[in-house]
């Protein structure tokens, strides 16, 4: 089944304890689609500027990602600069130049309208709502958001969140959205807002999945060295939604088995871990599906008792 | 098989988001022995003052813990005061009155000399070394330490650590001891110092076990509310060492199966989680072995995929 992802494509400057890079391809939609592309067909809706050329386009093409929904606008592509010190869980933002992203109004190509899965990456909640409304045929909607929208666009966000099936956010965002510091209580409050499934991403500490009737927790993968955690959360989402879409289970029945959801969390964790092994999207140039499945088995080995 | 634990017995003042308590029974040896008592015979070596009475003694007695090694000294028992804000992983120490603990020189009763397991809780490294030397018959030695000893008593600690089988410390201590911020590298460096098994405790994020040939990671148990995390790490150690001692496996063979070690980490996690449910040692007044095993099964349920 195919996934439509709507979000940012960007150029990033990143500094981490492993070094510094400038002008590398980034953005939530980029990371998401690369990770998901290992499992199923992915279509991207985003906006880029005149500085986005064949080199960047090829990164998507080499993963068979449909880029017809990437709009070319006059001006420059969204740019972000961030740095990490020893605490690799938290980026310090050095600059954010929205550029063409400032007036982004997602347009869905006709050819994308039959997408079964929709992933709305971290964009303004009313834009998320508009896309969701125009994609009435989708079977499952997964979304991300961030502190800025939770704090200053709360009403718009709460109005939109009602229609989402999956919400994937980090622990700080879950606490802010729910007003609860205890994650079990936070999860319960968020499930009351609409989504039937909440995934809380915890960086190096792993991830949790909550539904009304069950929860699942996995620790993070232990990397020998973390080059650059930028995009790891988006890659998690890509692995998670990608695996579910790739399974092609009976969506008519409306039921996803707990086992599939748990395995989706593991594939999300696997993709997030690979993302951190190089700067930017570099790791995806060589990553093979067999490596993904081998790391999935590693997870089984170091967590089973 | 029986365990001898050497460490502190204390009176604590604790403030957490759930309230405040004063003069409650605490100390690493107390928490350790209560947790371990659900699995095997435990013997304590500690020192207390004249303020330690039958009420405190009974807490140990009700768990069949052998208290003949608790020395009564003139003066007051060790006292500690700490508070937790929203970050329940970290206590702010308000005061430390060593009192009789300042001149503690552990004396091992003759009746304790046949103990098969030795747990040296967080005390001065040279005292740990002396006890270890006097207990030449023990089969397995587990130990804890803390930032203070790692930083200011490094040579004594490194000399002692060589003779330990298990080291159980938290992630911050592992980073400080090894000088490595990456936990995988930290673990490798610490295993080079002597212990064949390293357990890294991560508070709400769970725990990890490292040996040369394998590692195991478990996420933390999700409590509805954390009353008081004081002693959770000591209870973890009590559950971990207690389970291994209770198994009574073939120590002559010198080999502990990976499965036993992983299950010991789960029992450690279970005991740490119960500890947090009430202030001080309160939860152990009512805790039953059946509840412990039920929570062990819960761990299996929310981590398997």
XYZ file of C-alpha atoms in Angstrom:
610
model
C 0.000 0.000 0.000
C 1.280 3.478 -0.770
C 2.030 6.294 1.648
C 1.677 9.994 1.015
C 3.933 12.121 3.206
C 3.519 15.884 3.535
C 6.278 17.871 5.221
C 9.538 19.732 4.865
C 12.456 19.231 2.534
C 15.404 21.279 3.738
C 19.077 22.071 3.640
C 20.736 21.667 7.017
C 23.945 22.785 8.696
C 24.773 20.359 11.488
C 27.500 20.317 14.117
C 27.894 17.300 16.404
C 30.773 15.872 18.440
C 31.634 13.919 15.245
C 32.129 17.007 13.053
C 30.397 19.713 11.047
C 28.569 19.645 7.721
C 26.897 22.376 5.686
C 24.086 22.438 3.131
C 23.190 18.790 3.420
C 19.802 17.485 2.348
C 17.377 17.209 5.274
C 13.790 17.889 6.286
C 11.168 15.666 7.903
C 9.578 14.554 4.613
C 12.996 13.602 3.263
C 13.943 11.449 6.249
C 10.478 9.918 6.515
C 10.271 8.967 2.852
C 13.771 7.498 2.701
C 13.077 5.274 5.721
C 9.610 4.235 4.507
C 10.880 3.520 0.989
C 12.439 0.253 2.203
C 8.973 -1.110 2.922
C 6.530 0.333 0.400
C 5.784 2.946 -2.288
C 6.185 6.527 -0.985
C 4.910 9.804 -2.475
C 6.092 13.201 -1.269
C 4.354 16.558 -1.104
C 6.740 19.376 -0.188
C 8.118 22.654 -1.480
C 11.693 23.449 -2.489
C 13.481 26.491 -3.929
C 15.682 27.039 -6.946
C 18.698 25.682 -5.057
C 17.189 22.166 -5.068
C 18.788 20.426 -8.023
C 19.248 17.011 -9.642
C 21.708 15.916 -6.965
C 19.023 16.187 -4.275
C 16.286 14.859 -6.559
C 18.378 11.769 -7.186
C 18.471 10.857 -3.496
C 14.703 10.364 -3.697
C 14.756 8.762 -7.155
C 17.308 6.163 -6.115
C 14.803 4.967 -3.517
C 11.908 4.924 -5.998
C 10.196 7.729 -4.137
C 7.592 9.582 -6.180
C 8.618 13.267 -6.235
C 5.904 14.641 -8.524
C 4.396 16.358 -5.487
C 7.563 18.347 -4.724
C 6.683 21.879 -5.790
C 9.431 24.162 -7.150
C 9.022 27.743 -5.936
C 10.988 30.924 -6.552
C 13.523 31.565 -3.829
C 15.497 29.378 -1.516
C 14.697 26.037 0.129
C 13.961 25.912 3.866
C 17.238 25.989 5.811
C 17.960 24.859 9.348
C 21.130 24.939 11.381
C 21.594 23.021 14.609
C 24.259 21.683 16.891
C 24.580 18.864 19.373
C 26.932 18.689 22.311
C 27.403 15.605 24.463
C 23.665 15.271 25.022
C 22.776 13.955 21.600
C 19.083 13.834 22.468
C 18.693 17.567 22.125
C 19.595 19.872 19.246
C 20.344 23.534 19.782
C 18.811 25.418 16.845
C 21.274 27.963 15.483
C 19.017 29.356 12.758
C 15.776 28.635 10.917
C 15.238 30.270 7.507
C 11.776 29.225 6.373
C 12.253 30.691 2.879
C 9.802 29.044 0.416
C 8.395 26.922 3.262
C 6.851 30.029 4.849
C 4.026 30.120 2.302
C 3.761 26.370 1.763
C 0.236 25.306 0.870
C 0.363 21.585 0.171
C -1.130 20.640 -3.220
C -1.925 16.971 -3.684
C -1.289 15.702 -7.225
C -4.206 13.777 -8.747
C -1.957 10.724 -9.025
C -1.522 10.668 -5.226
C -5.208 10.630 -4.338
C -5.440 6.849 -4.066
C -2.767 6.673 -1.314
C -3.936 4.390 1.477
C -1.668 5.832 4.168
C -1.151 9.506 4.930
C 1.669 10.850 7.060
C 1.487 14.504 8.045
C 4.915 15.492 9.280
C 5.456 18.427 11.581
C 3.735 21.370 9.809
C 1.161 23.974 10.926
C -1.924 22.128 12.282
C -4.419 23.884 9.996
C -2.389 22.822 6.962
C -2.449 19.285 8.349
C -6.241 19.536 8.696
C -6.653 20.791 5.120
C -4.633 17.948 3.646
C -6.501 15.400 5.733
C -9.840 16.810 4.519
C -8.761 16.610 0.883
C -7.615 13.010 1.266
C -10.938 11.507 2.252
C -9.981 8.162 0.763
C -7.023 7.416 3.042
C -7.371 4.465 5.363
C -4.893 5.458 8.036
C -3.460 8.821 9.040
C -0.306 9.237 11.071
C 0.980 12.593 12.270
C 3.746 14.404 14.041
C 3.723 17.817 15.683
C 6.051 19.897 17.845
C 6.269 22.124 20.921
C 5.683 25.312 18.962
C 2.271 24.153 17.633
C 1.308 22.550 20.943
C 1.974 25.793 22.792
C 0.829 28.522 20.402
C -1.648 26.743 18.095
C -3.306 24.502 20.633
C -6.923 24.958 19.492
C -6.105 24.285 15.839
C -4.063 21.264 16.868
C -6.782 19.794 19.100
C -9.360 20.265 16.331
C -7.127 18.376 13.889
C -5.862 15.656 16.185
C -9.366 14.203 16.502
C -9.122 12.811 12.974
C -5.748 11.157 13.334
C -5.218 7.432 13.833
C -1.549 7.514 14.870
C 0.227 10.297 16.677
C 4.030 10.002 16.833
C 5.734 12.531 19.098
C 8.597 12.646 21.570
C 8.297 12.433 25.349
C 8.659 16.165 25.939
C 5.892 16.868 23.433
C 3.642 14.221 24.994
C 4.086 15.850 28.398
C 3.392 19.313 26.995
C 0.362 18.231 24.985
C -1.225 16.354 27.910
C -0.091 18.523 30.815
C 0.937 15.295 32.587
C 4.543 14.551 33.536
C 3.862 10.828 34.094
C 3.979 9.193 30.646
C 1.306 6.626 31.383
C -1.113 9.385 32.366
C 0.055 11.538 29.459
C -0.690 8.698 27.053
C -4.135 8.154 28.484
C -4.962 11.863 28.135
C -3.711 11.958 24.539
C -5.705 8.866 23.517
C -8.755 10.791 24.769
C -7.985 13.495 22.194
C -8.639 11.199 19.254
C -5.792 8.955 18.035
C -6.282 5.250 18.709
C -2.515 4.728 18.771
C 0.138 6.922 20.344
C 3.833 6.379 19.802
C 6.192 8.213 22.127
C 9.752 8.513 20.851
C 12.450 8.796 23.530
C 15.651 9.240 21.530
C 18.432 7.013 22.858
C 15.998 5.535 25.406
C 13.784 3.922 22.783
C 10.071 4.160 22.138
C 6.660 3.304 23.533
C 3.360 2.490 21.883
C 0.059 3.018 23.650
C -3.458 1.929 22.785
C -6.492 1.714 25.035
C -5.989 -1.978 25.626
C -2.238 -2.461 25.498
C 1.174 -0.899 25.495
C 4.569 -1.869 24.204
C 7.992 -0.506 25.146
C 11.352 -1.014 23.510
C 14.732 0.339 24.619
C 16.910 2.210 22.144
C 19.536 0.525 20.000
C 23.035 0.938 21.387
C 25.155 2.550 18.706
C 28.939 2.547 18.902
C 28.864 6.183 17.947
C 26.108 8.624 17.116
C 27.216 10.896 14.285
C 24.085 12.962 13.878
C 20.658 12.333 15.412
C 18.956 14.832 13.060
C 16.018 13.145 11.370
C 16.067 10.034 13.582
C 12.500 10.698 14.771
C 11.296 11.123 11.190
C 13.077 7.929 10.167
C 11.386 6.203 13.098
C 8.018 7.356 11.749
C 9.003 6.235 8.244
C 9.956 2.776 9.460
C 6.850 2.497 11.633
C 4.268 3.625 9.065
C 6.266 2.092 6.225
C 6.242 -1.354 7.802
C 2.491 -1.202 8.468
C 1.767 -0.048 4.916
C 4.093 -2.678 3.490
C 2.336 -5.452 5.397
C -0.799 -4.737 3.378
C -3.041 -6.185 6.062
C -6.788 -6.089 5.939
C -7.592 -2.435 6.540
C -11.233 -3.118 5.727
C -11.416 -5.053 8.959
C -10.150 -1.916 10.673
C -8.073 -3.983 13.037
C -4.308 -3.968 13.336
C -2.857 -6.746 15.431
C -0.810 -5.848 18.459
C 2.029 -7.961 17.062
C 2.144 -5.872 13.870
C 2.192 -2.654 15.880
C 5.019 -3.921 18.089
C 7.045 -5.006 15.095
C 6.366 -1.612 13.495
C 7.876 0.046 16.586
C 10.970 -2.138 16.165
C 11.299 -1.267 12.466
C 10.886 2.388 13.421
C 13.653 2.012 15.998
C 15.872 0.229 13.463
C 15.465 3.028 10.888
C 16.058 5.724 13.499
C 19.241 3.996 14.619
C 20.655 3.730 11.077
C 19.895 7.404 10.516
C 22.256 8.376 13.367
C 25.218 6.460 11.949
C 26.197 9.162 9.428
C 25.503 12.830 8.877
C 22.211 13.688 7.215
C 20.787 11.063 4.861
C 24.238 9.666 4.056
C 23.559 6.260 5.603
C 20.656 5.634 3.212
C 22.959 5.760 0.201
C 24.284 2.308 1.042
C 21.705 0.823 3.428
C 20.224 -2.481 2.278
C 17.014 -4.169 3.369
C 19.013 -7.157 4.603
C 20.843 -4.915 7.093
C 17.481 -3.648 8.340
C 16.185 -7.158 8.939
C 19.453 -8.177 10.607
C 19.158 -5.267 13.046
C 15.525 -6.194 13.699
C 16.776 -9.627 14.783
C 19.437 -7.981 16.945
C 16.628 -6.170 18.778
C 14.967 -9.497 19.435
C 18.210 -10.923 20.749
C 19.081 -8.167 23.209
C 15.547 -7.690 24.551
C 14.257 -11.246 24.989
C 14.455 -13.131 28.242
C 22.329 -19.598 48.686
C 22.795 -16.819 51.193
C 23.854 -13.254 50.547
C 25.869 -11.018 52.812
C 25.269 -7.313 52.210
C 27.488 -4.597 53.648
C 26.294 -1.003 53.489
C 24.355 1.783 55.106
C 21.266 1.733 57.293
C 19.884 5.239 57.609
C 17.082 7.558 58.546
C 15.906 9.688 55.630
C 13.916 12.861 55.117
C 12.406 12.819 51.638
C 10.386 15.367 49.694
C 8.893 14.424 46.332
C 5.970 15.749 44.253
C 3.849 13.240 46.224
C 4.619 14.716 49.667
C 7.166 14.866 52.458
C 8.274 12.367 55.078
C 10.764 12.582 57.909
C 12.876 10.039 59.805
C 11.922 7.058 57.717
C 14.056 3.946 57.588
C 16.397 3.947 54.594
C 19.963 3.194 53.550
C 21.373 1.052 50.757
C 21.758 -2.101 52.873
C 18.159 -1.783 54.044
C 16.704 -1.493 50.553
C 18.987 -4.170 49.151
C 18.204 -6.698 51.839
C 14.450 -6.150 51.742
C 14.376 -6.674 47.980
C 16.705 -9.696 48.070
C 14.768 -11.285 50.965
C 12.002 -12.341 48.552
C 14.446 -14.683 46.836
C 16.915 -16.006 49.374
C 18.457 -15.734 52.858
C 20.022 -12.302 53.505
C 22.507 -11.233 56.175
C 23.314 -7.591 56.895
C 26.462 -5.897 58.117
C 25.902 -2.241 58.976
C 26.139 0.229 61.836
C 23.296 2.083 63.556
C 23.019 4.481 66.482
C 20.998 4.547 69.670
C 17.980 5.920 67.777
C 17.585 2.600 65.930
C 14.932 0.685 67.849
C 12.661 -2.352 67.710
C 10.378 -0.687 65.171
C 13.204 -0.527 62.616
C 14.594 -3.911 63.627
C 11.190 -5.452 62.969
C 11.184 -4.331 59.349
C 14.165 -6.619 58.793
C 12.871 -9.395 61.046
C 9.550 -9.576 59.227
C 11.486 -10.439 56.089
C 13.627 -13.050 57.842
C 16.723 -10.951 57.323
C 19.585 -11.835 59.621
C 20.494 -8.665 61.568
C 23.184 -10.067 63.858
C 25.735 -8.106 61.833
C 24.094 -4.749 62.539
C 26.424 -3.092 65.030
C 24.978 -0.723 67.659
C 27.220 2.278 68.244
C 27.003 5.267 70.554
C 25.486 8.273 68.815
C 23.016 8.735 66.011
C 22.327 6.667 62.918
C 23.398 7.991 59.494
C 20.864 10.561 58.276
C 20.173 11.778 54.744
C 17.746 14.356 53.431
C 16.854 14.693 49.763
C 14.222 16.111 47.499
C 12.903 15.362 44.032
C 11.207 17.787 41.719
C 9.574 16.770 38.456
C 12.701 14.977 37.312
C 12.374 11.950 39.547
C 15.621 10.481 38.244
C 17.736 12.858 40.268
C 17.689 13.604 44.002
C 18.905 16.905 45.349
C 20.742 16.161 48.604
C 19.673 18.582 51.324
C 21.912 17.199 54.047
C 24.135 14.230 54.897
C 24.916 13.540 58.557
C 27.241 10.550 58.613
C 27.060 10.196 62.417
C 28.034 6.630 63.435
C 28.604 5.736 59.763
C 31.669 8.020 59.675
C 33.800 5.512 61.581
C 32.137 2.369 60.221
C 34.533 -0.561 60.038
C 32.533 -3.551 58.894
C 32.886 -6.582 61.182
C 31.736 -9.874 59.733
C 30.107 -12.190 62.304
C 31.469 -15.725 62.308
C 27.997 -16.999 61.400
C 28.113 -15.039 58.143
C 31.387 -16.451 56.862
C 29.790 -19.192 54.802
C 27.782 -16.727 52.679
C 28.041 -17.632 48.997
C 27.170 -14.191 47.638
C 28.606 -10.884 48.794
C 27.118 -7.518 47.953
C 29.180 -4.467 48.813
C 26.859 -1.476 48.654
C 28.142 2.022 48.135
C 30.813 2.506 50.832
C 34.439 3.675 50.783
C 36.405 1.464 48.312
C 39.096 0.457 50.805
C 36.408 -0.770 53.210
C 34.934 -2.734 50.322
C 38.379 -4.230 49.634
C 38.866 -5.205 53.277
C 35.543 -7.012 53.469
C 36.201 -8.801 50.206
C 39.592 -9.976 51.484
C 38.070 -11.307 54.700
C 35.391 -13.213 52.823
C 37.662 -15.459 50.806
C 35.010 -18.168 50.609
C 32.389 -16.184 48.679
C 31.571 -17.406 45.212
C 30.279 -14.192 43.671
C 30.814 -10.568 44.594
C 28.566 -7.746 43.431
C 29.241 -4.094 44.165
C 27.979 -0.572 43.841
C 29.890 2.696 44.045
C 29.193 6.374 43.457
C 30.511 9.567 41.858
C 32.292 10.667 45.018
C 34.485 7.534 45.170
C 35.001 7.466 41.407
C 36.258 11.026 41.416
C 38.228 11.342 44.646
C 39.188 7.729 45.481
C 39.886 6.482 41.990
C 43.063 4.521 42.726
C 41.539 2.696 45.708
C 38.458 1.967 43.631
C 40.392 0.617 40.641
C 42.452 -1.604 42.936
C 39.273 -3.045 44.445
C 37.181 -3.340 41.329
C 39.555 -5.950 39.902
C 38.185 -8.529 42.335
C 34.501 -7.937 41.682
C 32.310 -10.175 39.536
C 29.328 -7.838 39.155
C 29.392 -4.061 39.147
C 25.993 -2.355 39.361
C 26.059 1.405 38.816
C 23.968 4.062 37.099
C 24.621 5.554 33.668
C 26.212 8.750 34.982
C 28.591 6.722 37.142
C 29.455 4.426 34.223
C 30.342 7.458 32.096
C 32.434 8.992 34.865
C 34.257 5.755 35.708
C 35.114 5.003 32.073
C 35.546 8.516 30.712
C 33.338 7.497 27.766
C 29.991 9.167 27.071
C 28.849 6.371 24.734
C 27.491 3.595 26.962
C 28.643 0.766 24.735
C 32.219 2.074 24.875
C 31.850 2.834 28.588
C 30.780 -0.753 29.230
C 33.691 -2.161 27.280
C 36.168 -0.009 29.227
C 34.652 -1.036 32.574
C 34.737 -4.747 31.728
C 38.475 -4.238 31.150
C 38.774 -3.102 34.780
C 37.812 -6.505 36.149
C 34.108 -7.339 36.541
C 32.826 -9.981 34.123
C 29.332 -8.486 34.313
C 28.324 -4.832 34.334
C 24.777 -3.687 35.027
C 23.965 -0.080 34.194
C 20.852 1.254 35.921
C 19.027 4.044 34.082
C 16.207 4.974 36.438
C 12.892 5.337 34.596
C 14.635 4.275 31.358
C 15.404 0.776 32.574
C 18.641 -1.161 32.767
C 21.362 -2.789 30.693
C 23.592 -5.773 31.314
C 26.934 -6.163 29.581
C 29.331 -9.068 29.369
C 32.132 -9.630 26.904
C 30.008 -11.819 24.680
C 26.500 -10.405 25.057
C 24.324 -7.598 26.254
C 20.724 -7.276 27.366
C 18.561 -4.165 27.652
C 15.195 -3.687 29.293
C 13.089 -0.508 29.412
C 11.775 0.756 32.736
C 8.405 -0.221 34.162
C 5.764 2.431 33.617
C 4.378 3.376 36.987
C 1.136 5.306 37.318
C 2.846 7.480 39.852
C 6.289 7.556 41.365
C 6.053 8.411 45.047
C 9.707 8.200 45.974
C 12.574 6.792 43.895
C 14.936 6.670 46.900
C 16.415 3.190 47.180
C 15.166 1.998 43.788
C 18.728 1.313 42.594
C 19.500 -0.658 45.758
C 16.271 -2.616 45.359
C 17.282 -3.316 41.782
C 20.570 -4.747 43.051
C 18.682 -6.760 45.692
C 16.336 -8.256 43.101
C 19.195 -8.947 40.700
C 21.622 -10.586 43.122
C 18.754 -12.104 45.125
C 17.330 -13.881 42.100
C 20.730 -15.285 41.114
C 21.432 -16.478 44.655
C 17.943 -17.948 44.929
C 18.395 -19.912 41.718
C 21.217 -21.827 43.388
C 22.785 -22.741 40.062
C 26.055 -24.540 39.710
C 28.606 -22.002 40.829
C 31.326 -24.613 40.692
C 30.979 -24.572 36.941
C 31.628 -20.840 37.133
C 29.140 -20.233 34.379
C 25.914 -18.290 34.629
C 23.591 -18.630 31.685
C 22.657 -15.529 29.747
C 18.992 -16.371 30.363
C 19.491 -16.313 34.132
C 21.287 -12.975 33.918
C 18.522 -11.464 31.771
C 15.846 -12.693 34.140
C 17.863 -11.305 37.041
C 17.781 -7.884 35.348
C 14.001 -8.182 35.078
C 13.640 -9.136 38.752
C 15.898 -6.203 39.601
C 13.666 -3.913 37.567
C 10.562 -5.331 39.216
C 11.915 -4.707 42.725
C 13.057 -1.191 41.806
C 9.611 -0.380 40.441
C 7.803 -1.577 43.578
C 10.174 0.492 45.717
C 8.989 3.702 44.003
C 5.315 3.077 44.723
C 5.441 4.328 48.310
C 7.750 6.418 50.454
C 10.780 4.652 51.873
C 10.412 0.926 52.482
C 6.647 1.191 52.973
C 5.784 -0.894 49.922
C 7.662 -3.900 51.328
C 5.318 -4.117 54.308
C 2.626 -5.600 52.090
C 4.462 -6.815 48.989
C 3.989 -10.523 48.225
C 6.090 -12.812 46.045
C 3.061 -13.423 43.805
C 2.909 -9.710 42.953
C 6.591 -9.824 42.037
C 6.084 -12.733 39.672
C 2.998 -11.095 38.159
C 4.994 -7.964 37.380
C 7.762 -10.114 35.888
C 5.153 -11.505 33.492
C 3.963 -7.970 32.728
C 7.511 -7.139 31.648
C 7.412 -10.081 29.267
C 4.097 -8.916 27.862
C 4.992 -5.307 27.166
C 8.465 -6.040 25.762
C 7.902 -9.061 23.521
C 7.264 -8.791 19.804
